[in-house]
Amino acid sequence: TAVLTLGKAERTKYKYLLQQNDHFDIIKIGMSADDNMVYVRADVYKAGITTALLARIIKQVANVSNIIGGDLK
């Protein structure tokens, strides 16, 4: 799980983060209610995972983290 913390001044970016979920098929962007940590996650079942799918998930998490990290700077 990749984690990013948003401060109070950055809360205007919540809508942007939620909208980004529409662009990705495997991973989702979420936020912790306790400490406003934003995270990228992929929920997959162990029984259904293959080497190819795991590689795709890793690439998508890396790409999304780079996209969002760049957009939030």
Short mmCIF file of C-alpha atoms in Angstrom, two decimals:
data_model
loop_
_atom_site.label_atom_id
_atom_site.label_comp_id
_atom_site.label_asym_id
_atom_site.label_seq_id
_atom_site.Cartn_x
_atom_site.Cartn_y
_atom_site.Cartn_z
CA THR A 1 0.00 0.00 0.00
CA ALA A 2 1.40 3.37 -1.01
CA VAL A 3 0.47 6.08 1.49
CA LEU A 4 0.26 9.88 1.23
CA THR A 5 -0.86 12.27 3.96
CA LEU A 6 -2.94 15.32 3.04
CA GLY A 7 -2.90 18.31 5.35
CA LYS A 8 -5.89 20.54 6.03
CA ALA A 9 -4.95 22.96 3.25
CA GLU A 10 -4.99 20.13 0.70
CA ARG A 11 -8.48 18.84 1.47
CA THR A 12 -9.71 20.49 -1.71
CA LYS A 13 -7.98 17.62 -3.54
CA TYR A 14 -10.32 14.94 -2.15
CA LYS A 15 -12.72 15.24 -5.09
CA TYR A 16 -9.81 14.90 -7.53
CA LEU A 17 -8.62 11.73 -5.80
CA LEU A 18 -12.07 10.14 -5.89
CA GLN A 19 -12.49 10.98 -9.57
CA GLN A 20 -9.20 9.26 -10.38
CA ASN A 21 -10.74 5.91 -9.38
CA ASP A 22 -12.70 5.95 -12.66
CA HIS A 23 -9.47 5.73 -14.66
CA PHE A 24 -8.05 2.52 -13.21
CA ASP A 25 -9.39 -1.03 -13.30
CA ILE A 26 -7.43 -2.91 -10.64
CA ILE A 27 -6.35 -0.40 -8.04
CA LYS A 28 -8.44 2.05 -6.06
CA ILE A 29 -7.58 5.22 -4.20
CA GLY A 30 -8.93 5.51 -0.67
CA MET A 31 -8.57 7.56 2.47
CA SER A 32 -8.42 6.63 6.13
CA ALA A 33 -11.13 8.26 8.23
CA ASP A 34 -8.83 8.32 11.26
CA ASP A 35 -5.82 10.26 10.03
CA ASN A 36 -6.61 11.44 6.46
CA MET A 37 -3.96 9.17 4.95
CA VAL A 38 -4.55 8.64 1.24
CA TYR A 39 -3.59 5.25 -0.11
CA VAL A 40 -3.46 3.25 -3.32
CA ARG A 41 -4.68 -0.31 -2.91
CA ALA A 42 -5.43 -3.42 -4.90
CA ASP A 43 -7.72 -6.05 -3.41
CA VAL A 44 -7.17 -9.43 -5.04
CA TYR A 45 -7.94 -12.98 -4.05
CA LYS A 46 -4.94 -15.21 -3.51
CA ALA A 47 -6.65 -18.07 -5.35
CA GLY A 48 -7.16 -16.03 -8.51
CA ILE A 49 -3.79 -14.36 -8.83
CA THR A 50 -1.31 -15.26 -11.53
CA THR A 51 2.20 -14.03 -12.21
CA ALA A 52 0.91 -11.90 -15.09
CA LEU A 53 -1.84 -10.35 -12.94
CA LEU A 54 0.55 -9.62 -10.09
CA ALA A 55 2.93 -7.90 -12.52
CA ARG A 56 0.02 -5.84 -13.90
CA ILE A 57 -1.04 -4.82 -10.38
CA ILE A 58 2.49 -3.76 -9.43
CA LYS A 59 2.84 -1.70 -12.61
CA GLN A 60 -0.54 -0.04 -12.10
CA VAL A 61 0.20 0.85 -8.46
CA ALA A 62 3.53 2.37 -9.52
CA ASN A 63 1.96 4.30 -12.40
CA VAL A 64 -0.94 5.63 -10.34
CA SER A 65 1.38 6.62 -7.50
CA ASN A 66 3.52 8.57 -9.98
CA ILE A 67 0.51 10.23 -11.61
CA ILE A 68 -1.14 11.26 -8.37
CA GLY A 69 2.14 12.26 -6.74
CA GLY A 70 2.93 14.51 -9.70
CA ASP A 71 -0.55 16.02 -9.82
CA LEU A 72 -0.60 16.79 -6.11
CA LYS A 73 2.74 18.66 -6.07
#
